[in-house]
XYZ file of C-alpha atoms in Angstrom:
373
model
C 79.293 7.031 40.567
C 78.536 4.359 43.068
C 78.412 7.041 45.757
C 75.798 9.101 43.898
C 73.687 5.992 43.249
C 73.665 5.213 46.962
C 72.617 8.770 47.792
C 69.781 8.645 45.255
C 68.508 5.350 46.651
C 68.615 6.798 50.164
C 66.654 9.888 49.112
C 64.009 7.791 47.295
C 63.609 5.554 50.339
C 63.279 8.589 52.597
C 60.607 10.132 50.316
C 58.624 6.867 50.301
C 58.777 6.601 54.096
C 57.652 10.208 54.572
C 54.775 9.756 52.081
C 53.569 6.639 53.859
C 53.783 8.430 57.209
C 51.644 11.296 55.897
C 49.040 8.875 54.522
C 48.880 6.982 57.814
C 48.483 10.167 59.849
C 45.671 11.535 57.626
C 43.660 8.280 57.763
C 42.507 7.727 61.348
C 41.837 4.233 62.573
C 38.162 3.127 62.656
C 38.017 3.418 66.450
C 39.027 7.106 66.258
C 36.584 7.851 63.450
C 33.454 7.352 65.592
C 31.694 10.394 66.985
C 29.521 8.414 69.412
C 30.782 7.655 72.919
C 31.211 3.871 73.486
C 29.241 3.939 76.760
C 26.272 5.646 75.074
C 26.418 3.251 72.133
C 26.300 0.332 74.556
C 23.391 1.911 76.469
C 21.383 2.302 73.260
C 21.984 -1.310 72.228
C 20.950 -2.611 75.661
C 17.837 -0.432 75.546
C 16.948 -1.799 72.120
C 17.527 -5.412 73.182
C 15.123 -5.048 76.113
C 12.157 -5.028 73.704
C 10.756 -7.269 71.029
C 9.729 -5.851 67.664
C 6.013 -6.186 66.988
C 5.465 -5.797 63.216
C 1.746 -5.064 63.736
C 2.294 -1.777 65.585
C 1.404 1.147 63.333
C 0.773 4.837 63.820
C -2.529 6.460 62.897
C -1.425 6.723 59.254
C -0.541 3.033 59.069
C 3.211 3.618 59.116
C 5.787 1.468 60.854
C 9.572 1.875 60.816
C 11.545 -0.452 63.144
C 14.526 1.868 63.462
C 16.435 -0.157 66.071
C 16.692 -3.199 63.772
C 19.423 -1.420 61.806
C 21.521 -0.622 64.896
C 24.775 -2.612 64.798
C 27.512 -3.027 67.374
C 30.872 -1.736 66.172
C 29.347 1.108 64.151
C 28.962 4.792 64.987
C 25.686 5.217 66.896
C 25.484 8.820 65.706
C 24.682 7.436 62.262
C 21.930 5.106 63.527
C 18.353 5.630 62.458
C 16.516 7.786 65.015
C 19.674 8.875 66.878
C 21.036 12.426 66.925
C 24.370 13.526 68.404
C 26.006 16.802 69.257
C 28.442 17.322 66.378
C 31.161 18.604 68.710
C 30.917 16.553 71.905
C 29.539 13.382 70.305
C 26.964 12.919 73.073
C 23.557 11.520 72.134
C 21.100 14.425 72.387
C 18.121 13.126 70.415
C 16.215 9.834 70.219
C 13.214 9.554 67.904
C 11.825 6.010 67.928
C 8.296 6.832 66.839
C 6.478 3.861 65.231
C 9.449 1.539 65.791
C 7.380 -1.487 66.864
C 8.901 -1.607 70.355
C 6.940 -3.854 72.697
C 7.573 -4.545 76.365
C 7.678 -2.639 79.665
C 10.005 0.295 80.230
C 11.704 -0.350 83.565
C 13.330 2.115 85.973
C 16.722 0.451 85.454
C 16.546 0.873 81.676
C 19.806 1.992 80.090
C 17.772 4.744 78.427
C 18.413 6.710 81.602
C 22.172 6.364 81.017
C 21.923 9.051 78.336
C 22.065 12.192 80.503
C 22.543 14.603 77.590
C 19.212 13.833 75.894
C 17.312 16.924 74.767
C 14.663 15.184 72.642
C 12.893 11.889 73.378
C 10.051 10.671 71.131
C 8.551 7.244 71.821
C 5.184 7.640 70.083
C 3.205 4.678 68.701
C 5.016 1.864 70.479
C 3.608 -0.576 73.047
C 5.122 -0.337 76.507
C 2.671 -2.918 77.838
C 0.776 -0.615 80.219
C 3.917 -0.068 82.298
C 4.088 3.232 84.219
C 6.340 6.059 83.087
C 9.424 5.527 85.292
C 10.163 8.363 87.744
C 13.701 8.388 86.304
C 12.203 10.344 83.382
C 12.850 13.401 85.560
C 16.613 12.841 85.442
C 17.027 14.352 81.967
C 18.164 17.804 83.049
C 18.564 19.037 79.444
C 15.279 17.698 78.054
C 13.415 20.149 75.820
C 11.020 17.896 73.872
C 9.279 14.835 75.326
C 6.585 12.965 73.392
C 4.886 9.794 74.663
C 1.820 9.654 72.433
C -0.187 6.431 72.064
C 2.676 4.439 73.556
C 0.547 2.331 75.932
C 1.938 3.658 79.177
C -0.396 3.511 82.184
C -0.701 4.407 85.858
C 0.038 7.791 87.409
C 2.152 10.355 85.593
C 5.194 10.619 87.878
C 5.685 13.802 89.860
C 9.358 13.711 88.816
C 8.361 14.781 85.303
C 8.024 18.295 86.758
C 11.838 18.327 87.241
C 12.309 18.846 83.483
C 12.664 22.597 83.913
C 13.977 23.208 80.375
C 11.012 21.492 78.715
C 9.357 23.451 75.913
C 7.233 20.697 74.276
C 5.395 17.942 76.162
C 2.962 15.492 74.537
C 1.306 12.547 76.306
C -1.670 10.610 74.914
C -3.468 7.945 76.923
C -5.387 4.951 75.593
C -8.870 4.151 76.872
C -8.993 0.659 75.377
C -6.139 -0.936 77.305
C -4.189 1.299 79.657
C -5.577 3.753 82.199
C -3.587 6.977 82.595
C -4.039 9.218 85.650
C -2.683 12.477 87.015
C -2.437 13.219 90.737
C -4.043 16.398 92.109
C -0.822 18.426 92.398
C 1.340 17.172 89.515
C -0.026 19.558 86.880
C 0.519 22.499 89.242
C 4.169 21.529 89.826
C 4.698 21.017 86.103
C 3.342 24.423 85.131
C 5.309 26.124 87.918
C 8.619 24.615 86.815
C 8.139 24.621 83.028
C 9.056 28.275 82.595
C 9.973 27.757 78.912
C 6.879 25.724 78.031
C 5.445 26.429 74.582
C 3.287 23.372 73.813
C 1.420 21.142 76.274
C -0.720 18.340 74.830
C -2.211 15.770 77.198
C -5.155 13.732 75.865
C -7.217 10.905 77.354
C -5.662 11.213 80.810
C -7.812 11.078 83.933
C -7.407 14.570 85.408
C -10.684 14.521 87.320
C -8.813 15.113 90.595
C -6.808 18.129 89.355
C -7.640 21.535 90.862
C -7.581 23.774 87.801
C -7.471 27.325 89.182
C -4.395 26.788 91.367
C -2.705 24.632 88.702
C -2.794 27.392 86.099
C -1.856 30.188 88.496
C 1.759 30.328 87.243
C 1.485 29.083 83.672
C 4.282 30.205 81.325
C 3.503 33.275 79.224
C 5.326 31.607 76.311
C 2.616 28.938 75.984
C 1.289 28.744 72.407
C -0.613 25.407 72.521
C -2.719 23.935 75.325
C -4.587 20.715 74.510
C -6.374 18.914 77.362
C -8.875 17.088 75.184
C -10.981 14.344 76.807
C -9.356 14.446 80.247
C -12.386 14.496 82.551
C -11.594 18.018 83.745
C -13.801 19.198 86.585
C -14.560 22.591 88.078
C -14.100 26.102 86.758
C -11.561 26.652 84.013
C -9.451 29.738 84.872
C -10.010 32.837 82.754
C -6.330 33.852 82.868
C -5.511 31.101 80.338
C -7.583 32.903 77.674
C -5.523 36.024 78.315
C -2.131 34.412 77.659
C -0.393 36.716 75.211
C 0.958 33.988 72.919
C -1.752 31.321 73.108
C -2.742 30.232 69.594
C -4.375 26.821 70.116
C -6.718 25.870 72.970
C -8.524 22.531 73.039
C -10.726 21.600 75.999
C -13.213 19.459 74.081
C -15.186 16.440 75.309
C -14.609 16.861 78.998
C -18.040 16.154 80.522
C -18.510 13.105 78.303
C -15.169 11.367 78.636
C -14.938 7.969 80.394
C -13.858 9.969 83.444
C -16.248 11.991 85.600
C -15.776 15.461 84.171
C -17.829 18.623 84.484
C -15.876 21.545 83.064
C -17.457 24.946 83.679
C -16.373 28.569 83.495
C -16.779 31.444 81.076
C -14.777 33.412 78.566
C -13.341 36.739 79.775
C -15.567 39.778 79.339
C -12.735 42.332 79.464
C -8.998 42.692 78.820
C -9.049 39.908 76.265
C -7.327 40.447 72.957
C -6.426 36.936 71.939
C -4.159 35.574 69.139
C -6.141 32.300 69.219
C -6.282 30.500 65.868
C -7.838 27.220 67.103
C -10.525 26.989 69.795
C -12.346 23.802 70.815
C -14.887 24.121 73.623
C -17.145 21.319 72.352
C -19.001 19.219 74.931
C -18.093 21.476 77.841
C -20.253 23.662 80.061
C -18.114 26.737 79.584
C -20.439 29.696 79.099
C -19.884 31.463 75.772
C -20.934 35.000 74.942
C -20.689 34.582 71.183
C -20.783 38.281 70.148
C -18.094 39.182 72.695
C -15.928 36.225 71.674
C -16.189 37.202 68.006
C -15.074 40.740 68.779
C -12.163 39.594 70.980
C -10.693 36.630 69.084
C -10.568 37.867 65.511
C -7.626 35.624 64.592
C -9.716 32.440 64.918
C -9.397 30.045 61.994
C -10.989 26.893 63.459
C -13.910 27.061 65.895
C -15.476 23.921 67.415
C -18.590 24.587 69.494
C -20.553 21.333 69.440
C -22.999 21.015 72.358
C -21.784 24.221 74.014
C -23.486 26.478 76.529
C -24.201 29.950 75.142
C -24.759 32.937 77.370
C -27.799 34.925 76.284
C -28.641 35.015 72.604
C -26.201 33.257 70.291
C -26.158 36.111 67.785
C -24.445 34.150 65.045
C -24.341 37.162 62.715
C -21.370 38.306 64.797
C -19.373 35.496 63.200
C -18.761 37.824 60.263
C -16.147 39.522 62.501
C -14.073 36.344 62.265
C -12.651 37.149 58.856
C -9.908 34.488 59.121
C -12.315 31.614 59.887
C -11.559 28.473 57.841
C -13.620 25.858 59.709
C -16.813 26.223 61.757
C -18.110 23.048 63.358
C -21.520 22.238 64.795
C -22.895 25.639 65.779
C -26.615 25.752 66.668
C -28.234 28.934 65.358
C -31.381 30.651 66.557
C -33.312 30.393 63.259
C -36.669 31.698 64.501
C -36.399 34.756 62.275
C -34.699 33.074 59.344
C -37.656 31.204 57.867
C -35.812 27.904 58.086
C -33.137 29.125 55.661
C -29.383 29.113 56.044
C -28.318 32.695 56.839
C -26.582 34.450 53.978
C -24.021 36.140 56.226
C -21.875 32.990 55.990
C -21.130 34.092 52.419
C -19.161 36.998 53.877
C -16.665 34.621 55.483
C -14.378 34.492 52.476
C -11.789 32.145 54.040
C -14.376 29.581 55.188
C -13.667 26.129 53.700
C -15.732 23.829 55.963
C -19.085 24.518 57.628
C -21.091 22.103 59.797
C -24.615 23.180 60.708
C -26.051 19.666 60.725
C -27.699 19.978 64.130
C -29.869 22.815 62.842
C -33.135 22.278 60.956
C -32.480 24.221 57.790
C -34.504 23.392 54.686
C -33.072 21.947 51.489
C -29.489 21.231 52.613
C -27.768 18.703 54.809
C -25.862 21.606 56.384
C -22.489 19.892 56.243
C -19.809 20.337 53.657
C -17.103 22.318 52.019
C -17.970 25.878 51.200
């Protein structure tokens, strides 16, 4: 009897030990539970600590979210606000710190550049104290999306940015009030040559008055869907081949002669071989010559058309606008009303999608010529 009792006690002890072993093996220690690499976590914390948080920095909608304030040492950086990691390798591949209140210069020795696997970097609506974009920005070999909008950078856009050969989306906004942004004469050309996957290029309020446009756009990617060079002081003839890009849907070249930079953008729309998928076209305040009837017959997908203070070739036969059946917004078109008796032409009623119409710079009777349709 005593023998069987000893055996039973031994078996119970063995079962308890095995159960505890299974529990221990299925519950990893905290250090093994982190996806983020320790070196990348440290780099992010050092990057964050190199700035102060300015609570008065907001985006254009009045939003502010100081994401880095919640970052804590000893926690998994892949769970931090604004940080994205590859779910297999654990490497940091995305950093979105838009409207985070970061204030202070971004230096070349910043630990930000110790994150070689970054594919997305968004630093919009922060204040980098008019510091230049470091040339080390070109070290991100895997970068696909880079956005530096209204971030108070200044100086020349570094040539090294053209090394980001995988880039598909690039957005850079300057700021006239405080920081002066410039582009050297050959940087845009190198960018467009190397960005073979480029889909969206938005660069506003940057002094491009020294850029040679025709040679720069000689090898632009056929995958480009958005080109926005608004208020950049562009000079010279804008190349016609851009209008012929097979996938281009949005083109904004507005306010180039009247920017703070010395611009004088000329050129003309193509007169042949132009069947464009353009949905958005802004040629306002440029000297690009527009043949309105031909444009209306060639760009029938247009939804928004901005033509304030434009140069029209020949008669601006506005009745041709009825070909633009998808038009939602028409802004600031001057109409030859000599045969209209001072009345708003009724053909606008045929534009069934039109929601906003601005004819305020015309002298039509009995209406302020601006409003929703």
